[in-house]
Each structure stands twice: as C-alpha cells, then as structure tokens.
Short mmCIF file of C-alpha atoms and ligand atoms in Angstrom, two decimals:
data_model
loop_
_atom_site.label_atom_id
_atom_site.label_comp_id
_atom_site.label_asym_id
_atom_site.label_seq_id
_atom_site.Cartn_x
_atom_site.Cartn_y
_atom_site.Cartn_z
CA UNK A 1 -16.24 6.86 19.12
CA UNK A 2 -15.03 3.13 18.59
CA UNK A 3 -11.80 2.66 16.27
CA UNK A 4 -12.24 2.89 13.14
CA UNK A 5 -12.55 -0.70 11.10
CA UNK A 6 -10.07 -1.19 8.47
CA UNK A 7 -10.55 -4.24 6.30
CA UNK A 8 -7.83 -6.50 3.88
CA UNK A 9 -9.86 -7.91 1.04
CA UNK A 10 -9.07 -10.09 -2.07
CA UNK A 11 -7.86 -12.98 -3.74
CA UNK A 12 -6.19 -15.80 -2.12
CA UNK A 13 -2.56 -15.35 -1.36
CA UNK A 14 -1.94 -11.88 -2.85
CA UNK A 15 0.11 -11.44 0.46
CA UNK A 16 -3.12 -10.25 3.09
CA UNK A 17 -2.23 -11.95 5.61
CA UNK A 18 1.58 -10.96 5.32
CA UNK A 19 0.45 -7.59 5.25
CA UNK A 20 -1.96 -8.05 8.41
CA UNK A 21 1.07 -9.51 10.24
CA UNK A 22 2.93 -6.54 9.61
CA UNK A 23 0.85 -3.70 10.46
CA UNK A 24 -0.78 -5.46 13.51
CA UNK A 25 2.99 -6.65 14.49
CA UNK A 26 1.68 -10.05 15.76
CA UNK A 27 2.06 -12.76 14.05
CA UNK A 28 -1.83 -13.71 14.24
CA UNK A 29 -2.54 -14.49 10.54
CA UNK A 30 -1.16 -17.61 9.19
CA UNK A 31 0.75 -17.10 6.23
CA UNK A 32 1.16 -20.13 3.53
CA UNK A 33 1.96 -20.89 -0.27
CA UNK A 34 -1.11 -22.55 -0.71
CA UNK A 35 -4.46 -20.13 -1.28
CA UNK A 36 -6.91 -20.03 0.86
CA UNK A 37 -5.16 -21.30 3.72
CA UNK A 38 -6.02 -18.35 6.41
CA UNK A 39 -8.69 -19.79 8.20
CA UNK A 40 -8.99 -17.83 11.41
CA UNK A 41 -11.32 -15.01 12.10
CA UNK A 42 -8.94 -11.92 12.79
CA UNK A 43 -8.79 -8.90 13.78
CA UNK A 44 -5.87 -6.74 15.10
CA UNK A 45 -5.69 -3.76 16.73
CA UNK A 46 -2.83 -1.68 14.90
CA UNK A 47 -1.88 1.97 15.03
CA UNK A 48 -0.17 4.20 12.34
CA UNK A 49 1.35 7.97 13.29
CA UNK A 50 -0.82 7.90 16.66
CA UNK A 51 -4.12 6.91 15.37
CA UNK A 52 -5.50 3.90 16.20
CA UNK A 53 -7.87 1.39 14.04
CA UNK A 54 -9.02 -1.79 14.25
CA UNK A 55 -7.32 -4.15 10.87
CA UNK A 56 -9.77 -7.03 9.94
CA UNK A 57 -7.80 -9.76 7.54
CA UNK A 58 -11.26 -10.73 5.76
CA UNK A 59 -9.54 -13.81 4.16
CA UNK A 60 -9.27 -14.96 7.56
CA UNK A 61 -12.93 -15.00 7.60
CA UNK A 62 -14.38 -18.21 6.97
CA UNK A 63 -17.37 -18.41 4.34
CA UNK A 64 -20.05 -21.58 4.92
CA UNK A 65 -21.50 -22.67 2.43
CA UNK A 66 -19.30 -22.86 -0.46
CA UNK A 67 -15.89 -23.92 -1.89
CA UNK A 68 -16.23 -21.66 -4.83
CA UNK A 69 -13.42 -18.87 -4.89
CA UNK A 70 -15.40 -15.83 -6.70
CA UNK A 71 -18.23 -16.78 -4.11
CA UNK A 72 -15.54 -16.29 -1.41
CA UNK A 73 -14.41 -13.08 -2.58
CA UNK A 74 -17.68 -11.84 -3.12
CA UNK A 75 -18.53 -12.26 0.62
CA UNK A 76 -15.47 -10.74 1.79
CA UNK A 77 -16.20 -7.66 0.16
CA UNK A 78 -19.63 -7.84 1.46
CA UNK A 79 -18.27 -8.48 5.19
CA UNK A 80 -16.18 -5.18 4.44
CA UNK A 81 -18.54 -3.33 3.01
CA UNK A 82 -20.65 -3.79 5.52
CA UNK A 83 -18.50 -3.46 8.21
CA UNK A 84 -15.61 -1.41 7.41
CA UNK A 85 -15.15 2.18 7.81
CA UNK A 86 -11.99 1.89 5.27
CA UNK A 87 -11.04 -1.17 3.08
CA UNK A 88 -7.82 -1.57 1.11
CA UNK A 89 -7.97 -3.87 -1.78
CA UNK A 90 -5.40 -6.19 -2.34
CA UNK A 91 -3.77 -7.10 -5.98
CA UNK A 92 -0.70 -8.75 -6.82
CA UNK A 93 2.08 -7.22 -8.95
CA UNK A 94 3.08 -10.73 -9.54
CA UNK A 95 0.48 -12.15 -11.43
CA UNK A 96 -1.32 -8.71 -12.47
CA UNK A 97 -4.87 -7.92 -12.96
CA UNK A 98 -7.67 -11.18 -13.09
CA UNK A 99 -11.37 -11.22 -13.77
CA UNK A 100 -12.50 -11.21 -10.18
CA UNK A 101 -10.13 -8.04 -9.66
CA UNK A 102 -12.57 -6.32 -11.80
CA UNK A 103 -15.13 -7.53 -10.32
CA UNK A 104 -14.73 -7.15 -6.66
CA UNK A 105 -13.31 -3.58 -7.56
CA UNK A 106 -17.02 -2.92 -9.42
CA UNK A 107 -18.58 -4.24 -6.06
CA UNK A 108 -16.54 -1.63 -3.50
CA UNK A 109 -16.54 1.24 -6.18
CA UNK A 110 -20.12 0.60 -5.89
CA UNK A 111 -20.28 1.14 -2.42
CA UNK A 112 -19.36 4.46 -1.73
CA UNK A 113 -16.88 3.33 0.66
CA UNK A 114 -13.35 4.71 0.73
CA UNK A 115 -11.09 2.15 -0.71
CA UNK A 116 -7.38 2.26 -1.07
CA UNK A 117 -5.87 0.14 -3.92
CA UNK A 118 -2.82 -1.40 -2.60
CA UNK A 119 -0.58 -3.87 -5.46
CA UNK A 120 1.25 -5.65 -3.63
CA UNK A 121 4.72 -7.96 -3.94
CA UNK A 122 6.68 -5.28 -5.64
CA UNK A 123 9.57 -5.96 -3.91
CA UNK A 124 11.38 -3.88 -6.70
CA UNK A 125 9.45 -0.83 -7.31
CA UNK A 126 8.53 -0.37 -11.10
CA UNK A 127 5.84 2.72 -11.49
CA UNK A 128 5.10 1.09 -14.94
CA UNK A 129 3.76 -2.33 -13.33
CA UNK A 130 1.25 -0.17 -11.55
CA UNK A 131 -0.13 1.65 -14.49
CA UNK A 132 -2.57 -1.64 -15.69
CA UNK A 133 -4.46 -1.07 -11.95
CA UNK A 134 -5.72 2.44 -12.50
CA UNK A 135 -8.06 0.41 -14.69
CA UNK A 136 -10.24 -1.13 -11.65
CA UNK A 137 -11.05 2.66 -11.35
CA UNK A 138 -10.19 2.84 -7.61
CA UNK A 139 -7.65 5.61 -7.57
CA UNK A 140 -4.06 5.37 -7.16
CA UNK A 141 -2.70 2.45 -6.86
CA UNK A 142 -0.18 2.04 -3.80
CA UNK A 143 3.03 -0.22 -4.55
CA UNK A 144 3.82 -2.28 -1.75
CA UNK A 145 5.97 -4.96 -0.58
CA UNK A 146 3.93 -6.60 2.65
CA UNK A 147 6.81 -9.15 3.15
CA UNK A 148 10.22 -6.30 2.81
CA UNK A 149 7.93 -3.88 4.25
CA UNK A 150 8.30 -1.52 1.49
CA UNK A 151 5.45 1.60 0.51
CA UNK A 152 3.69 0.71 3.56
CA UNK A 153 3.68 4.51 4.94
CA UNK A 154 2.53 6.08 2.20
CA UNK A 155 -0.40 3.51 1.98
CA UNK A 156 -1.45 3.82 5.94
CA UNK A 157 -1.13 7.63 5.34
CA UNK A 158 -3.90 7.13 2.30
CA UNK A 159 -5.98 4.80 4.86
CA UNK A 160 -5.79 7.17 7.94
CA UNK A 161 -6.44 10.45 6.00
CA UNK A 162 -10.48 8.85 5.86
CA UNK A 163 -11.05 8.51 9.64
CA UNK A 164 -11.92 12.33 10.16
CA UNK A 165 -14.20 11.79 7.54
CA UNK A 166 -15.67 8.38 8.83
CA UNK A 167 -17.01 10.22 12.02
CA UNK A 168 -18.57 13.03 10.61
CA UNK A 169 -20.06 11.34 7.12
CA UNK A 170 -21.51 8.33 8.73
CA UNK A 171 -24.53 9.78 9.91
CA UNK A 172 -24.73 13.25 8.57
CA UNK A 173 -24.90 12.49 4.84
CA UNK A 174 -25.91 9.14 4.49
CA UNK A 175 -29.70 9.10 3.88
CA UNK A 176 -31.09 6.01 5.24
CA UNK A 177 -33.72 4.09 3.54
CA UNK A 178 -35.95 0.95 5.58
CA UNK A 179 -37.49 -1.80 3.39
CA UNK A 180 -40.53 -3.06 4.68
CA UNK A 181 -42.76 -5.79 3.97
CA UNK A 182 -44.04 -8.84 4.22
CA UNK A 183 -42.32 -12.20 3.87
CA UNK A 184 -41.26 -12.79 0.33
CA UNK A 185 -42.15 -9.29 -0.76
CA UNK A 186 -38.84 -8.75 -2.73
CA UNK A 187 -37.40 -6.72 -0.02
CA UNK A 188 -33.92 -8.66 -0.41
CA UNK A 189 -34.43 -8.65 -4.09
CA UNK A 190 -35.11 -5.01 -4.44
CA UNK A 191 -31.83 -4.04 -2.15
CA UNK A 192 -29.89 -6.75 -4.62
CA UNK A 193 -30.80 -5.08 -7.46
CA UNK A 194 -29.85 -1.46 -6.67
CA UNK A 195 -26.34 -2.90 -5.23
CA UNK A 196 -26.23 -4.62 -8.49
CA UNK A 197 -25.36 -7.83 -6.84
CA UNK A 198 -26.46 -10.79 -4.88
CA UNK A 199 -26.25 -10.53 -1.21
CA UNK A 200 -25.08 -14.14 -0.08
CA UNK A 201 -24.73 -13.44 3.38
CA UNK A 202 -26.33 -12.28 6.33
CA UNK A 203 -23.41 -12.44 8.15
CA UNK A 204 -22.76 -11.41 11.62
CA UNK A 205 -18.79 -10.71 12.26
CA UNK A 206 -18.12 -10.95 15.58
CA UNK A 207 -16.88 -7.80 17.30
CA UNK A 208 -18.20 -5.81 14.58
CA UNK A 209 -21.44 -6.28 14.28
CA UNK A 210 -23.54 -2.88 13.66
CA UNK A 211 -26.41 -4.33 11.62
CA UNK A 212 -25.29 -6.94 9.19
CA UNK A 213 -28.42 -5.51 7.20
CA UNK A 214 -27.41 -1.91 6.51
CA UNK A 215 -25.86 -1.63 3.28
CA UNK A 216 -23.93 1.69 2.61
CA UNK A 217 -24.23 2.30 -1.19
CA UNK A 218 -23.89 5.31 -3.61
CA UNK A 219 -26.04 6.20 -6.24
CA UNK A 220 -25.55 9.06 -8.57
CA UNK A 221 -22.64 10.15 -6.74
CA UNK A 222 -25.35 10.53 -3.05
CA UNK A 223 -24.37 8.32 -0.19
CA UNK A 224 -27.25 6.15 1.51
CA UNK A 225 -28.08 3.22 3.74
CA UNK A 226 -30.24 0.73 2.44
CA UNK A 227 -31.90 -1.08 5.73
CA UNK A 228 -33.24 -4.07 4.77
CA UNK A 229 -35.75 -5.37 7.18
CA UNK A 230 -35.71 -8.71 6.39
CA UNK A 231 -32.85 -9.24 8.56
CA UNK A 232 -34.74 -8.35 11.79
CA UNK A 233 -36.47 -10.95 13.42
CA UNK A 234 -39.25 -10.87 16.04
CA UNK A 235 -37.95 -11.60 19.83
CA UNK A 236 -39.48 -14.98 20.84
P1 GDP B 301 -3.27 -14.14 1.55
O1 GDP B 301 -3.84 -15.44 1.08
O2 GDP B 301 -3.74 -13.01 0.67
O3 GDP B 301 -3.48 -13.88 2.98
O4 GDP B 301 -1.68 -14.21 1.27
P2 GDP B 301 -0.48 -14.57 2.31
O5 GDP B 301 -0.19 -13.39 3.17
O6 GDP B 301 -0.79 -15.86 2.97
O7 GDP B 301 0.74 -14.69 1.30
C1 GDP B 301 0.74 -15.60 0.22
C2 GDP B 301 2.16 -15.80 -0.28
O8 GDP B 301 2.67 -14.58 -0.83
C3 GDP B 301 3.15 -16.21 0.83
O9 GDP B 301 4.03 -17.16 0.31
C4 GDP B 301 3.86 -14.90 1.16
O10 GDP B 301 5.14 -15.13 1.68
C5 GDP B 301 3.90 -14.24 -0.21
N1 GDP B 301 4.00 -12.77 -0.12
C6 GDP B 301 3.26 -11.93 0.66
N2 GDP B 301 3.65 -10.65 0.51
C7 GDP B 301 4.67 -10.66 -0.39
C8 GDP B 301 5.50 -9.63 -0.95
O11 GDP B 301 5.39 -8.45 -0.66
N3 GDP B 301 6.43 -10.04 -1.87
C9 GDP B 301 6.57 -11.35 -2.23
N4 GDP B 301 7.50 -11.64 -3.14
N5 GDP B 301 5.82 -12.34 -1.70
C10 GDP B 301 4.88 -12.01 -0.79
MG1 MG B 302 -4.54 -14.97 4.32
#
C-alpha cells in the first residue's frame, strides 16, 4: 500500500504552512505575513510514532483561473477531498470562526472523509477559545500552536488513528457509482448537485493523482464514489 495522503487545508495564513514545516521538518513551505503567499506545490513526506504519510500543504497548491479567495478555498478542499486519505482543517484562534470556515467545513463534513479540526495559534492554551469551533460540526477541535510546537501530538495521534481504517474502508464499503452519457448530458451537473457544490476543477495533483474524477461522498450516513465519466477522454 502507498502512504497514506494527509492534506492542510484553509484560509490564507492561519499558520499551514508553519505547521507543514514542522511536521515534515524541512523548511519546504514558505512562510509569510502576507496571505496567500505559499505558492509552491508541496508535499512532504513526514512520519509520526513510526507511521509514515505523505503531508500535502494544499495552500501551496496553486489555483488558475481565479484571484477570488472563497474560490481558492473551495478548490483546496476539493484537491483534498479528492485526494486525501485524511485532511486536517485549519482555523485560527486568533481571529476565530469566518464565513468560509463554515463553509469549507459543510464541504468536507460532506464528504465522508475523516477530518481533524485543528485551531491553531494558541500559543497559550485556553479550552474556552475552542468551544465556538465545535460549531463547524467536525468533532473536537485540537488546540495547537504550529509555530511553539505546542498540541501537535495529540493532533497527529487523531490523524494517524484513521490509516488502519483508510486501507480497509477504501474499497470495501465505498459503493461506487459511474455516470455515463453523452456530451452535455448533465453528468457533471448531476454529481454537483448531490455534493451540493460546484466542482471547479478537474485537477490533476501531481504525485497523487488516482482519478481526479472520483468523488468520495456520504449520503445518509453510506459511503460512495461518484465516478464521473466526463473526465475520461478517448486516447487519440
Ligand atoms: P498559511 O497561509 O496558512 O500557510 O500560513 P503561514 O504558515 O504562512 O503563517 C501565516 C502567519 O501566521 C505567519 O506570520 C506565521 O508566523 C504565523 N503563525 C503560524 N503559526 C502560528 C502560531 O502557532 N502562533 C502564532 N502566533 N502565529 C503563527
Ligand atoms: Mg501557506
């Protein structure tokens, strides 16, 4: 079995990268004030109590096509969701809770995928700041400090406990489902509506690349695979 694929998604400078840095222990991301700055494609691989994974710093991932931030987000999560076997979502202790926390959180909860809410930049540990981020309905949130390196084992413990499970569920449980059609048929429009939001991307991430058009999703509480045929294309 390949490593498993953990990705880093959210907002701009809630500390990713810092984070990324820390766990891969190389200083690969770059790391700046400013949001948005990452700009590299990166992956890392990283190990935590013996078990190794592959960490992907999705803000590192750069999205053509548009300047808009919720757009960017958005196709982050997608890139994980797609790709990821675990994703921890990043908020900020900082500046709390925002719109497009909810709704990336709505997009991943959606997905059937196990997430791990990490709130990051509590350099001083306050349980009450982390009682506003059971809200995004993700679980418990994990404190952390990426920059003192503080909470980070008990979050890698939370991300690691899913591998075992990432083997075994993958194929087992998930029911797969292939859209076919013709051109224009409303295949992509059918799989957007039962993920309840727009694809934007067909995006192939390098080095991770399963099928960029299976889309794990959960329904009812029952794991499938949406396969949307649209993405394959006839060999010239
Ligand atoms: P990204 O855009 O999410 O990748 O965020 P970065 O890792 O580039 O960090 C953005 C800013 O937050 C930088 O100035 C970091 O030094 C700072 N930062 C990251 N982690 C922490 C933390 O745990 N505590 C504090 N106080 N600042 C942090
Ligand atoms: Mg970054």
């Amino acid at each position: 079995m390949s490593k498993p694929l953990v990705a880093i998604v959210g907002r701009p400078n809630v500390g990713k990268s810092t984070f990324f840095n820390r766990v891969s222990g190389q200083k690969l991301s770059i790391v700046e004030d400013t949001p948005g700055v990452t700009r590299d494609r990166l992956y890392a691989d990283a190990e935590w109590c013996g078990k190794p994974f592959t960490l992907i710093d999705t803000g590192g991932i750069e999205i053509k096509s548009t300047d808009e931030m919720w757009k960017h987000i958005k196709s982050q999560a997608e890139i994980a969701i797609e790709t990821a076997d675990v994703i921890i979502f990043f908020c900020d202790a900082k500046t709390g809770l925002t719109a497009s926390d909810y709704d990336v959180a709505d997009m991943l909860r959606r997905s059937g995928k196990p997430i791990v809410l990490a709130v990051n930049k509590l350099d001083t540990y306050k349980e009450e700041i982390l009682f506003d981020f059971y809200e995004l309905g993700l679980g418990v949130p994990f404190g952390i400090s990426s920059e003192q390196a503080k909470g980070l084992g008990d979050l890698l413990d939370e991300v690691c406990s899913y591998f075992d499970q990432v083997e075994t569920e993958e194929d087992a449980d998930r029911l797969k489902i292939a859209i076919v059609g013709k051109p224009n048929a409303g295949k992509s429009r059918l799989t957007n509506k039962l993920l309840g939001y727009d694809r934007t991307i067909v995006s192939n991430v390098a080095g991770t690349t399963r099928d960029a058009i299976d889309t794990p999703i959960e329904v009812n509480g029952k794991k499938y695979t949406l396969i949307d045929t649209a993405g394959i294309r006839k060999k010239r």
